[in-house]
Coordinates of C-alpha atoms and ligand atoms in Angstrom, one line a residue:
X1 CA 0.0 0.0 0.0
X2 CA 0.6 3.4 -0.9
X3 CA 1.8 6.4 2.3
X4 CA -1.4 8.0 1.0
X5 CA -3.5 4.9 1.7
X6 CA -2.0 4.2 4.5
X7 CA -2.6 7.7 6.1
X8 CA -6.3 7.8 4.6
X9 CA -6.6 4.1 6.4
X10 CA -5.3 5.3 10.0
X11 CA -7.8 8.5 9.2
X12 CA -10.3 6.3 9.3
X13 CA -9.5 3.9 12.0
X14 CA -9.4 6.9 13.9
X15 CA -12.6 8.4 13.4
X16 CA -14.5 5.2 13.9
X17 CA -12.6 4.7 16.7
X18 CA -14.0 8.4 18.2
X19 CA -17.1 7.7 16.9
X20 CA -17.2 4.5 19.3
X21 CA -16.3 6.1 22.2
X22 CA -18.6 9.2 21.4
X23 CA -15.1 11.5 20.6
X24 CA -14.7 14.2 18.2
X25 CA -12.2 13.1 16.0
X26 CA -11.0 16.5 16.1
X27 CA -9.3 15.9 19.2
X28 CA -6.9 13.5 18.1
X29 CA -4.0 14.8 16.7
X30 CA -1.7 12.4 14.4
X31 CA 1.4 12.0 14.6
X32 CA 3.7 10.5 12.1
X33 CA 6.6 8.4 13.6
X34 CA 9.6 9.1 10.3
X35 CA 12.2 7.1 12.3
X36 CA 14.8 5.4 9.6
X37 CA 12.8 6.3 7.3
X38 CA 14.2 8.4 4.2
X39 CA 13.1 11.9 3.4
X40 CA 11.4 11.0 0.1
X41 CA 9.1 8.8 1.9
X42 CA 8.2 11.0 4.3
X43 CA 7.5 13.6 2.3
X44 CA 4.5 11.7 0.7
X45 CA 3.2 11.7 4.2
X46 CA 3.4 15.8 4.1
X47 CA 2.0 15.5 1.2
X48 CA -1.2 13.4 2.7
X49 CA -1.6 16.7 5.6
X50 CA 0.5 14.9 7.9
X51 CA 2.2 18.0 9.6
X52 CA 3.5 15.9 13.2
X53 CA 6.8 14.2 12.8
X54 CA 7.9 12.0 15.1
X55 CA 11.2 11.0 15.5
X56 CA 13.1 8.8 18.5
X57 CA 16.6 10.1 18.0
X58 CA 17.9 13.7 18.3
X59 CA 20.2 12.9 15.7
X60 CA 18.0 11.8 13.6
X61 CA 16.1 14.7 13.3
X62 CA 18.5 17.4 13.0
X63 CA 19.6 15.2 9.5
X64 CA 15.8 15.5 8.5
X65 CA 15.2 19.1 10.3
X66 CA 15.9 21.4 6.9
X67 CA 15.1 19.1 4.3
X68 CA 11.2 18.7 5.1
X69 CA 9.1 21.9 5.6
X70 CA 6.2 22.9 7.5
X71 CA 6.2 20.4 10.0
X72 CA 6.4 19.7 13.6
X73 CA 9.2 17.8 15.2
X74 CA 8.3 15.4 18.3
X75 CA 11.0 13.5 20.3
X76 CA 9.3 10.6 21.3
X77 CA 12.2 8.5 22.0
X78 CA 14.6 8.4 25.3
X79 CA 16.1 11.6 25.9
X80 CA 20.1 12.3 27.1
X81 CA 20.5 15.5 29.0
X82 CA 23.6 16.3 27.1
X83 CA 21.5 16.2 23.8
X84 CA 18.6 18.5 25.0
X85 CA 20.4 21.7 24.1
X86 CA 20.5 20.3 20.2
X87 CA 16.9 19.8 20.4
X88 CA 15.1 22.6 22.1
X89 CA 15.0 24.6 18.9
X90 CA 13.5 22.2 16.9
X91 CA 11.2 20.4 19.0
X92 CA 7.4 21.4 19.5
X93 CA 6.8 18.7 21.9
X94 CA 9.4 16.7 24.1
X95 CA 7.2 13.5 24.9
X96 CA 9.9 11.4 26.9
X97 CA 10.6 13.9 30.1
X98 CA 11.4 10.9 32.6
X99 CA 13.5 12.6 35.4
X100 CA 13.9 15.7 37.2
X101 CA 17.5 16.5 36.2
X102 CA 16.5 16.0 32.5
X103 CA 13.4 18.7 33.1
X104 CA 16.1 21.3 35.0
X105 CA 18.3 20.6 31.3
X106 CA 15.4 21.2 28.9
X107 CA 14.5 24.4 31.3
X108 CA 18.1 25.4 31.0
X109 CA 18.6 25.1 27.5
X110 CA 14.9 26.5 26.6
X111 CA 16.0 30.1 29.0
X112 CA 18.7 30.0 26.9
X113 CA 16.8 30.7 23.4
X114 CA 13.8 32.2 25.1
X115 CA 11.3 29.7 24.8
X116 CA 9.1 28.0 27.0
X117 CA 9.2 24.4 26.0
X118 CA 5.9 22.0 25.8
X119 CA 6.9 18.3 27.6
X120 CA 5.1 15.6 28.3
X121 CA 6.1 12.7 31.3
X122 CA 6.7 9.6 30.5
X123 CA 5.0 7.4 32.3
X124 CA 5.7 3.1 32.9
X125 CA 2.5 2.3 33.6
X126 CA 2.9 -1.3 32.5
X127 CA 5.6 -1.7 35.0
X128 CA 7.5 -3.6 32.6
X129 CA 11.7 -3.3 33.3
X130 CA 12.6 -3.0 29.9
X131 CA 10.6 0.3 29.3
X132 CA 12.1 3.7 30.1
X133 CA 9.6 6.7 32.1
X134 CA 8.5 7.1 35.6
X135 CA 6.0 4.9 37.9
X136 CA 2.3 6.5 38.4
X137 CA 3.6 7.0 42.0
X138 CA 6.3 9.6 41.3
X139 CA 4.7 11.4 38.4
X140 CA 2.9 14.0 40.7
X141 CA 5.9 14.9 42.8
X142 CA 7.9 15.4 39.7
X143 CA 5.0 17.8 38.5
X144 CA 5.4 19.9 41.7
X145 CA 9.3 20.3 41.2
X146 CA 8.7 21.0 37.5
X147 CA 5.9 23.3 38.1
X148 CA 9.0 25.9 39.5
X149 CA 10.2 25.7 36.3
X150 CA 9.7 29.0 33.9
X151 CA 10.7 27.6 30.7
X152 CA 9.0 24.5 30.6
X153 CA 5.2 24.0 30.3
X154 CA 4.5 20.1 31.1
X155 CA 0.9 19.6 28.9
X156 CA 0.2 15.9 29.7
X157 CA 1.1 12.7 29.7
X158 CA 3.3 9.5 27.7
X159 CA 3.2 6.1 27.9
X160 CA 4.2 3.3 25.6
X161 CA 2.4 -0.4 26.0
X162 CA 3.9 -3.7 25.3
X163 CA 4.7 -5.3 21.8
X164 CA 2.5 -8.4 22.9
X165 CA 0.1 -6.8 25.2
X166 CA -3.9 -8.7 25.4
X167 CA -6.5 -6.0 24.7
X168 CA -7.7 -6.2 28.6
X169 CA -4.0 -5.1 29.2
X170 CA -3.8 -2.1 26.7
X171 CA -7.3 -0.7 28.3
X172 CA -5.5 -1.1 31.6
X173 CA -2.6 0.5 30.6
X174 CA -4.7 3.3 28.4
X175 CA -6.9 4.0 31.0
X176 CA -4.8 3.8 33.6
X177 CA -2.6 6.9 31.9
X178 CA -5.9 8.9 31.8
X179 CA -6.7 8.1 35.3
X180 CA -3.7 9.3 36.5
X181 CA -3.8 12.7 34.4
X182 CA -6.9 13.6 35.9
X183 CA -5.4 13.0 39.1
X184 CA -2.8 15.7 38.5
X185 CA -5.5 17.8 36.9
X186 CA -7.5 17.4 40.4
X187 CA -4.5 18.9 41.9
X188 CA -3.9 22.3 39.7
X189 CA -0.7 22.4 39.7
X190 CA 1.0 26.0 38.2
X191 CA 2.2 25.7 34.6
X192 CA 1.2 21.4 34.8
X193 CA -1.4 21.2 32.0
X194 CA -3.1 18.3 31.7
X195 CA -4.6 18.3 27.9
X196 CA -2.9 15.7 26.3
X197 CA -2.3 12.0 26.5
X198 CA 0.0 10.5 24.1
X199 CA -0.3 6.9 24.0
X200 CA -1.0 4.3 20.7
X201 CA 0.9 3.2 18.4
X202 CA 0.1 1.2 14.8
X203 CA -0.7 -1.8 16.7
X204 CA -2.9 -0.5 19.4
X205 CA -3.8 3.3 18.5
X206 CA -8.1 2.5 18.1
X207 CA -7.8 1.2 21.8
X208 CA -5.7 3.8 22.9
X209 CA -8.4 6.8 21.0
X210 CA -10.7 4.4 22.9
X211 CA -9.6 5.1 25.7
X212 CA -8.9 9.3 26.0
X213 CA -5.3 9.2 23.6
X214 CA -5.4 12.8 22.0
X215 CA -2.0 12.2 20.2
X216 CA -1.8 8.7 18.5
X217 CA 2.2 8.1 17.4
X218 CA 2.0 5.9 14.3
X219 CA 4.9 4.6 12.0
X220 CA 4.6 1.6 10.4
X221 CA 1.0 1.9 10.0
X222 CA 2.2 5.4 7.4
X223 CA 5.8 4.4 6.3
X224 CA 5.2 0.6 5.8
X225 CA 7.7 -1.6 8.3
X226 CA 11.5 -0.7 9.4
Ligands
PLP1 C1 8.7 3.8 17.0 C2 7.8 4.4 17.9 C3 6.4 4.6 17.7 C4 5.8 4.1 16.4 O1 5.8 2.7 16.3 P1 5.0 1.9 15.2 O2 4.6 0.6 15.9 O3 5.9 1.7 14.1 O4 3.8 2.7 14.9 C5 5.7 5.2 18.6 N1 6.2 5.7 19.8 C6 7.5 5.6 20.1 C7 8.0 6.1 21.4 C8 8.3 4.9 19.2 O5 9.6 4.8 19.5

């Protein structure tokens, strides 16, 4: 299949999937994950109104960062502290904020250009070792320390679920993620915004819209398989 019949495909996977849970499809953005993939390719999704990029490696997208146009950049993979200050230009949305000391970098290196930069936490709710972010139980004491920060706004929450997980797990994990962000919500913490929940990818994104997602991150689904 075609990047344009893929992207009209998720489209409409999407908007059923609203539809079931009595959503607007309008609250779901789409985000294309480009990782490894070549510029050409991606491009055709551009071309198909995909204006999200996601990407997992900083690297990655400062290669890609000139060549495609009018587009947001999302890091959505694990971030390094000492690559945060190649990033906060580019990025619109840092989904993978996991620790304090990597918040006090991005607020560091965001002062320095004058921006106020838009992070998600990443949040393990599956509990699985393998998987990087922070437990449910630390995520609203790390809102209260980032909440002193100027130049960062946190506007929701991350989480990734298994390769393998059942259905009754994703909705578990899902609903578990929206859960906790209306927990923080309930708490109204200064600049801690709790709007979005990014969380789905090709294999699970109708459960996730299912379940609250307002950012679905979808690669293989668009580009085809890496
Ligand atoms: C690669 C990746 C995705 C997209 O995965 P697909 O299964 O190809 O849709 C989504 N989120 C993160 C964090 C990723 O690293």
């Amino acid at each position: 299949m075609s990047v344009r019949e893929n992207v009209e495909n998720v489209r409409k996977r999407i908007s059923a999937a609203a539809k079931r849970a009595n959503r607007n499809e309008s609250e779901i953005t789409l985000i294309g994950v480009s990782k490894t993939k070549p510029v050409e390719l991606i491009k055709e999704g551009v071309d198909c109104g995909i204006c999200e990029l996601g990407e997992n490696r900083v690297q990655e997208v400062l290669e890609k960062y000139d060549k495609i146009e009018n587009v947001r950049w999302h890091l959505i993979g694990h971030l390094q502290k000492n690559k945060v200050k190649y990033i906060v230009d580019k990025a619109e949305l840092i989904h993978s904020v996991d620790s304090l000391e990597l918040a006090k970098e991005i607020d560091k290196q965001a002062k320095k250009i004058g921006k106020v930069q838009k992070i998600l936490l990443e949040i393990n709710i599956s509990g699985e070792e393998s998987k990087f972010g922070i437990t449910p139980a630390e995520a609203i004491p790390l809102c209260g320390e980032i909440s002193r920060f100027e130049n960062i706004k946190a506007e929701g929450l991350m989480t990734m679920a298994p390769k393998e997980a059942a259905e009754v797990e994703l909705r578990r994990i899902f609903g578990g993620l929206k859960k906790l962000s209306e927990e923080i919500r309930s708490r109204q913490i200064p600049g801690i915004d709790m709007r979005e929940l990014s969380m789905g990818m090709s294999g699970d994104y109708e459960i996730a819209v299912e379940e609250g997602a307002t950012m679905v991150r979808v690669g293989t689904g668009i580009f085809g398989a890496r």
